[in-house]
PDB file of N, CA, C and O in Angstrom:
ATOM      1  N   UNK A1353     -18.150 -11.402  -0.636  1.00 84.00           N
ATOM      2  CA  UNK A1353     -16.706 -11.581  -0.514  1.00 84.00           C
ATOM      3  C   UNK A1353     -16.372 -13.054  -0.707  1.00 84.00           C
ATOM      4  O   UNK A1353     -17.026 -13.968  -0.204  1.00 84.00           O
ATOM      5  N   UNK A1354     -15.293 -13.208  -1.483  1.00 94.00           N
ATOM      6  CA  UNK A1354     -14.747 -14.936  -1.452  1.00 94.00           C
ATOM      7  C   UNK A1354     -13.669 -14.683  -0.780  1.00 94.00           C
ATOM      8  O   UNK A1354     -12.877 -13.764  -0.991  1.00 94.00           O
ATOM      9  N   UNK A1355     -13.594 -15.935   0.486  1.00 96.00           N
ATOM     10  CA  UNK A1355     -12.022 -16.229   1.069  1.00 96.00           C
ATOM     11  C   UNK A1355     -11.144 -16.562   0.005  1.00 96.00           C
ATOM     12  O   UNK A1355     -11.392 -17.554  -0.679  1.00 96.00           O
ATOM     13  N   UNK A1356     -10.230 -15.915  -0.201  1.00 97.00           N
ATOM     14  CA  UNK A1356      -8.821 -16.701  -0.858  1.00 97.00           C
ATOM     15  C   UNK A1356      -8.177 -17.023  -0.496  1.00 97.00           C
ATOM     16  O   UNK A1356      -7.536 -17.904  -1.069  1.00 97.00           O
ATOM     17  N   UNK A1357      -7.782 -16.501   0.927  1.00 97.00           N
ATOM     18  CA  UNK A1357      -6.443 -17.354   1.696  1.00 97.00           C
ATOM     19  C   UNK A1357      -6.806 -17.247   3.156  1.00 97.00           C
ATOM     20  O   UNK A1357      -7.631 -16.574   3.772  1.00 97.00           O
ATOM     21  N   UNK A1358      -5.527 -18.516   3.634  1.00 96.00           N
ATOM     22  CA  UNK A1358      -6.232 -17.930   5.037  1.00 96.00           C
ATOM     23  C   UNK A1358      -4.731 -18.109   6.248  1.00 96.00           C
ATOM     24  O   UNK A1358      -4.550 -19.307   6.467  1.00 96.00           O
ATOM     25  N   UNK A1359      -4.174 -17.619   6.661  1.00 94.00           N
ATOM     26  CA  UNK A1359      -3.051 -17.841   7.552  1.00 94.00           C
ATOM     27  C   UNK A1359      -3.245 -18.067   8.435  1.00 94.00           C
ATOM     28  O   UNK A1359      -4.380 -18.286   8.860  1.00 94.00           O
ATOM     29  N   UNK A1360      -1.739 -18.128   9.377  1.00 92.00           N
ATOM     30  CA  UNK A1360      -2.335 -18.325  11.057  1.00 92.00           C
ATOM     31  C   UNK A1360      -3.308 -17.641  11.651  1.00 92.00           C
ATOM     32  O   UNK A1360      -4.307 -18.251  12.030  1.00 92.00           O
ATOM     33  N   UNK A1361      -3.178 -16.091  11.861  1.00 92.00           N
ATOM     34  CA  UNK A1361      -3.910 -15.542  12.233  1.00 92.00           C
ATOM     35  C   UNK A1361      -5.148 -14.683  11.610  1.00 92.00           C
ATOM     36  O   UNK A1361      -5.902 -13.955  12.256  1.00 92.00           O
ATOM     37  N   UNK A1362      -5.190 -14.963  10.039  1.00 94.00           N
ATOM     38  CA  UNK A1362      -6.217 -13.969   9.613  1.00 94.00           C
ATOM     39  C   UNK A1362      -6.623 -14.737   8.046  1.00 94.00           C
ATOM     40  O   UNK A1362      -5.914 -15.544   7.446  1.00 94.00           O
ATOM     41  N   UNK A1363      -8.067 -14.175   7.590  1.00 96.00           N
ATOM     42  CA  UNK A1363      -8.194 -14.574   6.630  1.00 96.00           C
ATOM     43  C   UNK A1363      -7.994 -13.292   5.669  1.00 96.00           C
ATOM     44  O   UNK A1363      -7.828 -12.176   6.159  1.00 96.00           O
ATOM     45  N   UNK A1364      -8.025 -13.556   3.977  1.00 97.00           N
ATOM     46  CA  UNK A1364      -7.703 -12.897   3.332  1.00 97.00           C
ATOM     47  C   UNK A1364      -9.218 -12.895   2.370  1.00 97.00           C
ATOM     48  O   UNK A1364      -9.458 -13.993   1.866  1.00 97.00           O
ATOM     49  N   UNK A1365      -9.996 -12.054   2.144  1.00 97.00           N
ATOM     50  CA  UNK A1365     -11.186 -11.801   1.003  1.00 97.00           C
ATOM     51  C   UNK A1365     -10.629 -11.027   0.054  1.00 97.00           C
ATOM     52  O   UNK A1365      -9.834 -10.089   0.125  1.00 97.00           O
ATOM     53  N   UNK A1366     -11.368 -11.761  -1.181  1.00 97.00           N
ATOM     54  CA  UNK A1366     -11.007 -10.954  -2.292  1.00 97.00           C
ATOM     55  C   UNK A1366     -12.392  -9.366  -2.134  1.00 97.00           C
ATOM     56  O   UNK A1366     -13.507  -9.609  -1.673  1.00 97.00           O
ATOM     57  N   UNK A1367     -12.143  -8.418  -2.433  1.00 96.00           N
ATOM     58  CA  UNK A1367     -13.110  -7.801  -2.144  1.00 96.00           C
ATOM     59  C   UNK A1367     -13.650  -7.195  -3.146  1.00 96.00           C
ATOM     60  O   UNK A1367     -14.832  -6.882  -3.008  1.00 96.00           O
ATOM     61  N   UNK A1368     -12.860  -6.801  -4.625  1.00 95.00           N
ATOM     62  CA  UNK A1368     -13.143  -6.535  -5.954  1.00 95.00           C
ATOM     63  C   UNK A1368     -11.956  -7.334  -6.537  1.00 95.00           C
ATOM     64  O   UNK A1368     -11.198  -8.127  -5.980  1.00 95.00           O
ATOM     65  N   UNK A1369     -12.022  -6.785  -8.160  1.00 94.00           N
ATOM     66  CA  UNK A1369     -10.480  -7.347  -8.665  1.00 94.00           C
ATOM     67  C   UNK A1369      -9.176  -6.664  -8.517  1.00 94.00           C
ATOM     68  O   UNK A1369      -8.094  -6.950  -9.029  1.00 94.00           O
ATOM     69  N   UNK A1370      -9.489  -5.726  -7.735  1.00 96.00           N
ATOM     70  CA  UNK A1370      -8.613  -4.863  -7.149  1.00 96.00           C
ATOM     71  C   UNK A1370      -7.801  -4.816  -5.548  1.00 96.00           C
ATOM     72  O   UNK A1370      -6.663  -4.527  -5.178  1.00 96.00           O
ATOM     73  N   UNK A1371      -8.683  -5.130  -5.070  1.00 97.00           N
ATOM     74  CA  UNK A1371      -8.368  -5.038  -3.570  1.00 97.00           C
ATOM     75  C   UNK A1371      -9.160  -6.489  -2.884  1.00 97.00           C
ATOM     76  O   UNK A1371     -10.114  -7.202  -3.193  1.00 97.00           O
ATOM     77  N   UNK A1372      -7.810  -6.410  -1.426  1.00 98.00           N
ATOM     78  CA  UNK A1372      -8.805  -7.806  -0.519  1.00 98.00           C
ATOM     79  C   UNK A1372      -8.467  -7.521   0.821  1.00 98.00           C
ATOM     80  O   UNK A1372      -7.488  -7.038   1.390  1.00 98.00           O
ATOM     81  N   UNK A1373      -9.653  -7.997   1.183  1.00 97.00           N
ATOM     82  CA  UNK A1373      -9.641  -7.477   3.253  1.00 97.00           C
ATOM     83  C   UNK A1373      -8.816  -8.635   3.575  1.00 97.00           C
ATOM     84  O   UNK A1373      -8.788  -9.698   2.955  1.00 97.00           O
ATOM     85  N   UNK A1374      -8.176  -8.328   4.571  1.00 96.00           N
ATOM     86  CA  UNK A1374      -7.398  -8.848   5.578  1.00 96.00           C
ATOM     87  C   UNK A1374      -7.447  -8.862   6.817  1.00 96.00           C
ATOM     88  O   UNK A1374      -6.727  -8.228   7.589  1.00 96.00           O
ATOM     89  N   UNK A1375      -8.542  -9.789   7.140  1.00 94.00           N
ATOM     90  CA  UNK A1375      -9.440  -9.754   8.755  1.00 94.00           C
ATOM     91  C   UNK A1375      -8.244 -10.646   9.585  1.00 94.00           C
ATOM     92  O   UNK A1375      -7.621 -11.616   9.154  1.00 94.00           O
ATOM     93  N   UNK A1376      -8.161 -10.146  10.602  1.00 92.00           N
ATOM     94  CA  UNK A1376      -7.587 -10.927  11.891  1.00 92.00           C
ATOM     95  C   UNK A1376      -9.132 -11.552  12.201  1.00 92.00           C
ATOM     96  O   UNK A1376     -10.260 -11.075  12.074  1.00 92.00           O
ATOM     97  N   UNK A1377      -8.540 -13.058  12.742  1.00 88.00           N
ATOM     98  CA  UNK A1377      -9.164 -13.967  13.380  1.00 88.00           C
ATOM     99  C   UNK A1377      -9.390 -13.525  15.028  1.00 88.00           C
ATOM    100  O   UNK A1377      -8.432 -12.998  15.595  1.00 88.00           O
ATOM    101  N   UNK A1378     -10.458 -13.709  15.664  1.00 85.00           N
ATOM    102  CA  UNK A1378      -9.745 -13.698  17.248  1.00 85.00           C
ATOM    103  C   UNK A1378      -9.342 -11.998  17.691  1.00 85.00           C
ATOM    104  O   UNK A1378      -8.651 -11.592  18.626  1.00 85.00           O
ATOM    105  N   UNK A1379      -9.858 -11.462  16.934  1.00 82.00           N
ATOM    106  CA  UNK A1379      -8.970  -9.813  17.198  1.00 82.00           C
ATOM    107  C   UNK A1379      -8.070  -9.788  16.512  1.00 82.00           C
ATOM    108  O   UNK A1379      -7.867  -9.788  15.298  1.00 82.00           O
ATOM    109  N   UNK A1380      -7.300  -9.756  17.725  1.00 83.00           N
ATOM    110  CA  UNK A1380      -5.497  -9.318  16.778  1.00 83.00           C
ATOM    111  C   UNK A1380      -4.878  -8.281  16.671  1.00 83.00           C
ATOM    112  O   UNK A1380      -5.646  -7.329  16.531  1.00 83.00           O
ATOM    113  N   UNK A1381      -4.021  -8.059  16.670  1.00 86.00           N
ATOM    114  CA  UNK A1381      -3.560  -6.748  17.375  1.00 86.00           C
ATOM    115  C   UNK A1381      -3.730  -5.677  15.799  1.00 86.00           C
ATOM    116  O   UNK A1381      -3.867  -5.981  14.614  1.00 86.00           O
ATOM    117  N   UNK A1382      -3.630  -4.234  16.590  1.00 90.00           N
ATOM    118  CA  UNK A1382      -4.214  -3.346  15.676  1.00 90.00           C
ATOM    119  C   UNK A1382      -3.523  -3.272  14.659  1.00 90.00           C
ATOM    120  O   UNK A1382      -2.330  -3.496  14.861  1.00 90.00           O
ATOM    121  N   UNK A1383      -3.915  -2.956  13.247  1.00 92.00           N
ATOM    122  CA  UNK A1383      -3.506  -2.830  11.909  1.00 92.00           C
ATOM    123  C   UNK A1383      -3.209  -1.498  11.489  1.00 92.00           C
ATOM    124  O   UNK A1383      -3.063  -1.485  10.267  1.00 92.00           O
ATOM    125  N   UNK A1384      -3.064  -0.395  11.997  1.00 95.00           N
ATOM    126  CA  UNK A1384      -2.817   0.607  12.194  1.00 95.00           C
ATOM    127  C   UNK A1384      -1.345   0.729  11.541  1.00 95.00           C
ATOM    128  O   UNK A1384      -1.029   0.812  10.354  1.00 95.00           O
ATOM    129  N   UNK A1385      -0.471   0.713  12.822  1.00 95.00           N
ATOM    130  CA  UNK A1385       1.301   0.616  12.937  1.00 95.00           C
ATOM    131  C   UNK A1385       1.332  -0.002  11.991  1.00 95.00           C
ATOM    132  O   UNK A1385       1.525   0.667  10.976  1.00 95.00           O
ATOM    133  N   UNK A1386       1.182  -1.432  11.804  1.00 94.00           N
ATOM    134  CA  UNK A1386       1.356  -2.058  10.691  1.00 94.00           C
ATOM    135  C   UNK A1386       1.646  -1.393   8.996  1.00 94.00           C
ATOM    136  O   UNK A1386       2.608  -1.436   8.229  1.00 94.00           O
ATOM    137  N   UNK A1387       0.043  -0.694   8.920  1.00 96.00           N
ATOM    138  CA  UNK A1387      -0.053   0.066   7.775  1.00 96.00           C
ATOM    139  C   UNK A1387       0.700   1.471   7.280  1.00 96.00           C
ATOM    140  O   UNK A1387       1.023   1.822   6.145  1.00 96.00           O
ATOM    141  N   UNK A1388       0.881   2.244   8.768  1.00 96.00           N
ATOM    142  CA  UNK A1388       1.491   3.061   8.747  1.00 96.00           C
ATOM    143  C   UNK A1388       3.062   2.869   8.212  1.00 96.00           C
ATOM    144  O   UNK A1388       3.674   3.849   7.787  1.00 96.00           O
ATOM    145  N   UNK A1389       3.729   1.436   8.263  1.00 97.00           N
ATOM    146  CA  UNK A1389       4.934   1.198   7.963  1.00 97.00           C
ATOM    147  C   UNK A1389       4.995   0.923   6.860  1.00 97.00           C
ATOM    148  O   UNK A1389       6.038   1.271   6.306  1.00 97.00           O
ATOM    149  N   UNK A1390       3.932   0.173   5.991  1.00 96.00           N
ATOM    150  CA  UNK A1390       3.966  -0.011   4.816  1.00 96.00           C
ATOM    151  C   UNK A1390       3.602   0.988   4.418  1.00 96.00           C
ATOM    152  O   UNK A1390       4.628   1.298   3.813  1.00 96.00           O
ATOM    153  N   UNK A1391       2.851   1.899   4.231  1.00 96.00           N
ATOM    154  CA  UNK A1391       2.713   3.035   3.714  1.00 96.00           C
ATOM    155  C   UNK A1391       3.960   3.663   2.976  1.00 96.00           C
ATOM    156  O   UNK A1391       4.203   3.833   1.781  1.00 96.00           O
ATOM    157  N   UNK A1392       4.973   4.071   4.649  1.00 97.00           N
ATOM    158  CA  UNK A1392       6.385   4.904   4.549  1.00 97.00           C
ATOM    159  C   UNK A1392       7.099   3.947   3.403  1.00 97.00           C
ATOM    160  O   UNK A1392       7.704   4.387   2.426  1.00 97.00           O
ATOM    161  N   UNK A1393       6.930   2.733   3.679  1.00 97.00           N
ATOM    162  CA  UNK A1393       8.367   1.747   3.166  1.00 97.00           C
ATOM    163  C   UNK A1393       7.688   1.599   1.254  1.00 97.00           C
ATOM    164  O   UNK A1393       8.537   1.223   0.445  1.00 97.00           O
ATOM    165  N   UNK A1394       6.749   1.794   0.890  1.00 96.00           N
ATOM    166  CA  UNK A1394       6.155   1.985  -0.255  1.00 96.00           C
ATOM    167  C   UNK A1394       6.596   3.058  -0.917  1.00 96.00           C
ATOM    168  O   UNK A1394       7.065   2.964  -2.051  1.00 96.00           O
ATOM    169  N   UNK A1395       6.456   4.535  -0.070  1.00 95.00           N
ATOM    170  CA  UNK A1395       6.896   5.607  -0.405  1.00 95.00           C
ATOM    171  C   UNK A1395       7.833   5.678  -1.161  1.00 95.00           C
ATOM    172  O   UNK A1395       7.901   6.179  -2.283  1.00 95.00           O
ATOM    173  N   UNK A1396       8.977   4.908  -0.232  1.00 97.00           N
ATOM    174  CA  UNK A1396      10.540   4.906  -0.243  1.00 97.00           C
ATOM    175  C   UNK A1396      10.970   3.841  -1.466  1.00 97.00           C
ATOM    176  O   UNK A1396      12.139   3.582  -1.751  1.00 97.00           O
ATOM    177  N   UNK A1397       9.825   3.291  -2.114  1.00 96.00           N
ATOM    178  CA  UNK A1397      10.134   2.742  -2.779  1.00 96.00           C
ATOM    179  C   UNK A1397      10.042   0.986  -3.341  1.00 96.00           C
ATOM    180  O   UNK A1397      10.197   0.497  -4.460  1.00 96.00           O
ATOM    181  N   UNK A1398       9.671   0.269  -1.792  1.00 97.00           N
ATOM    182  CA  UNK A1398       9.850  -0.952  -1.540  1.00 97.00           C
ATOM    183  C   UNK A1398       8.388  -1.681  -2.229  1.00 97.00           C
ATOM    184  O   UNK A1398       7.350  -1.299  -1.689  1.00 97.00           O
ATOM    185  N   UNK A1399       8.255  -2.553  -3.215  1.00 97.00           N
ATOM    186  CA  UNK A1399       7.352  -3.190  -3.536  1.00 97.00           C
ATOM    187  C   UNK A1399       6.536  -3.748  -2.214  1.00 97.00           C
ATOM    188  O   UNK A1399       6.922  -4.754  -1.620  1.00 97.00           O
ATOM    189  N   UNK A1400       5.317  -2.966  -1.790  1.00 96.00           N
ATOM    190  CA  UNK A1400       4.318  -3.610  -0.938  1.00 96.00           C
ATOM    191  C   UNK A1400       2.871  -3.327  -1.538  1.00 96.00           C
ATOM    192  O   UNK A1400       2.782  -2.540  -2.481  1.00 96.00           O
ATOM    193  N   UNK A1401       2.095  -3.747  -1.186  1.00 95.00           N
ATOM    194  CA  UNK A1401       0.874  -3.676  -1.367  1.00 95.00           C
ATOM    195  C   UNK A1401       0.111  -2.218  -0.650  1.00 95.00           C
ATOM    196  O   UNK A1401       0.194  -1.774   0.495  1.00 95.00           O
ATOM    197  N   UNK A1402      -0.634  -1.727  -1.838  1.00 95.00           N
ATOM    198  CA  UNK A1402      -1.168  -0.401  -1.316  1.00 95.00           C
ATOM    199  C   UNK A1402      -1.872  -0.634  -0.337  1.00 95.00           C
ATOM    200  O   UNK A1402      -2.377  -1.745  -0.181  1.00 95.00           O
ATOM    201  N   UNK A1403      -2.093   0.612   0.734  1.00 97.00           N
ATOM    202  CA  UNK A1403      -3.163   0.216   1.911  1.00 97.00           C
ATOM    203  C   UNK A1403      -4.428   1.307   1.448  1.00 97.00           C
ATOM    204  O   UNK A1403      -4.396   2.515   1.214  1.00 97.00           O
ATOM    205  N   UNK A1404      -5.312   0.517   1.434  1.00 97.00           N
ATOM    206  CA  UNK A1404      -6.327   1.628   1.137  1.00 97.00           C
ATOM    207  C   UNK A1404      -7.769   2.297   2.181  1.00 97.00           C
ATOM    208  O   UNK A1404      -8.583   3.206   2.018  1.00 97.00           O
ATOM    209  N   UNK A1405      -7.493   1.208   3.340  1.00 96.00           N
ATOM    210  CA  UNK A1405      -8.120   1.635   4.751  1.00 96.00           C
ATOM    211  C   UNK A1405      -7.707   0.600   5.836  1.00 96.00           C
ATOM    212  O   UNK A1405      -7.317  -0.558   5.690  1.00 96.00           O
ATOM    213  N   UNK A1406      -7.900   1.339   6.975  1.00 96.00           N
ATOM    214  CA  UNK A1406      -7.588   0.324   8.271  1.00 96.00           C
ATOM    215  C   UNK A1406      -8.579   0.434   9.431  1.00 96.00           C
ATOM    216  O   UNK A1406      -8.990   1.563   9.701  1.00 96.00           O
ATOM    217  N   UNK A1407      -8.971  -0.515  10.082  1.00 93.00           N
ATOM    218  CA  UNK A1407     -10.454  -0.641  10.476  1.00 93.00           C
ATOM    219  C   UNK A1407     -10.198  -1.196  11.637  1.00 93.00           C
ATOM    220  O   UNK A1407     -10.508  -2.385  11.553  1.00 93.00           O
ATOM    221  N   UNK A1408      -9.514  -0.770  13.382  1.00 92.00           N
ATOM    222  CA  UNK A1408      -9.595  -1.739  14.210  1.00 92.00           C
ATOM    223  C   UNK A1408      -8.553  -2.984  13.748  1.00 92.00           C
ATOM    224  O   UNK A1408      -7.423  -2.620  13.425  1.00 92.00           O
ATOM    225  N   UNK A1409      -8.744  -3.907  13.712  1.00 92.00           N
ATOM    226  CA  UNK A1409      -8.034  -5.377  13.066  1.00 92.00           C
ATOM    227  C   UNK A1409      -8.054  -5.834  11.822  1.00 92.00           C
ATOM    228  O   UNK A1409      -7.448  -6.877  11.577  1.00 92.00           O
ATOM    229  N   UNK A1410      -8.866  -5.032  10.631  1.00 95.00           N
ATOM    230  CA  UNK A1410      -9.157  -4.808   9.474  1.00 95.00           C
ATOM    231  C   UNK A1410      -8.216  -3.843   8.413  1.00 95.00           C
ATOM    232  O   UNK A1410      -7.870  -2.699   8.706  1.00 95.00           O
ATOM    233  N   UNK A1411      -7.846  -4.568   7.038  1.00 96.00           N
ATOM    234  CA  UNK A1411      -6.666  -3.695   6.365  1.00 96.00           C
ATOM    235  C   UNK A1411      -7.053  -4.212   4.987  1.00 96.00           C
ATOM    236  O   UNK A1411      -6.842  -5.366   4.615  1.00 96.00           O
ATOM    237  N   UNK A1412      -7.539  -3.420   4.381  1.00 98.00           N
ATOM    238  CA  UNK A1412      -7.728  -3.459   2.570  1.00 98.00           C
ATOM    239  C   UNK A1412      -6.870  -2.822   1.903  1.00 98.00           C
ATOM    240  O   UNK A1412      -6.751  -1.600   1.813  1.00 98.00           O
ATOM    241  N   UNK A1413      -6.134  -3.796   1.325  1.00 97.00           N
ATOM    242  CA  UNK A1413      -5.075  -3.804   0.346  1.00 97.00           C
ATOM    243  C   UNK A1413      -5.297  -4.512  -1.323  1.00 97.00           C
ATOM    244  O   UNK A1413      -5.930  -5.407  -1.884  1.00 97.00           O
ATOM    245  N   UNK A1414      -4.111  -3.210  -1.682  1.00 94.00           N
ATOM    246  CA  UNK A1414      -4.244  -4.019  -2.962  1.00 94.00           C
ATOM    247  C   UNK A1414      -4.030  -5.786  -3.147  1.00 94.00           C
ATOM    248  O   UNK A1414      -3.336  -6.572  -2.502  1.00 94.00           O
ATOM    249  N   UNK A1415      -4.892  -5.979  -4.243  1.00 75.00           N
ATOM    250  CA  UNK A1415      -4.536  -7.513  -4.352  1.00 75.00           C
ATOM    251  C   UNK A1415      -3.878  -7.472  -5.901  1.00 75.00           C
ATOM    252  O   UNK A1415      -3.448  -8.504  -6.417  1.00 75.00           O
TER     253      UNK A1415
END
């Protein structure tokens, strides 16, 4: 994995040329809800990034 980015709370890996993990630092609260909202709001239409698993504090998305 290469880091590509890294925010307050989490870093970002590229994980293919397709997709990149999005680790919380420190924990971090669950990625779950999170995904579950982007999911719906994707559905509906809204440019977000696909979710393609969620892991505990862990979320692979399209890159």
């Amino acid at each position: 994995m290469e880091l590509i980015a890294q925010g307050r709370d989490a870093d970002v890996d590229a994980l293919d040329a397709d997709r990149v993990l999005r680790r919380h630092r420190d924990g971090g609260p669950p990625t779950e809800p999170e995904a579950r909202v982007m999911t719906h709001l994707a559905e509906c239409g809204y440019p977000l990034p696909r979710v393609y698993d969620v892991t505990g504090t862990d979320m692979v998305l399209s890159g």
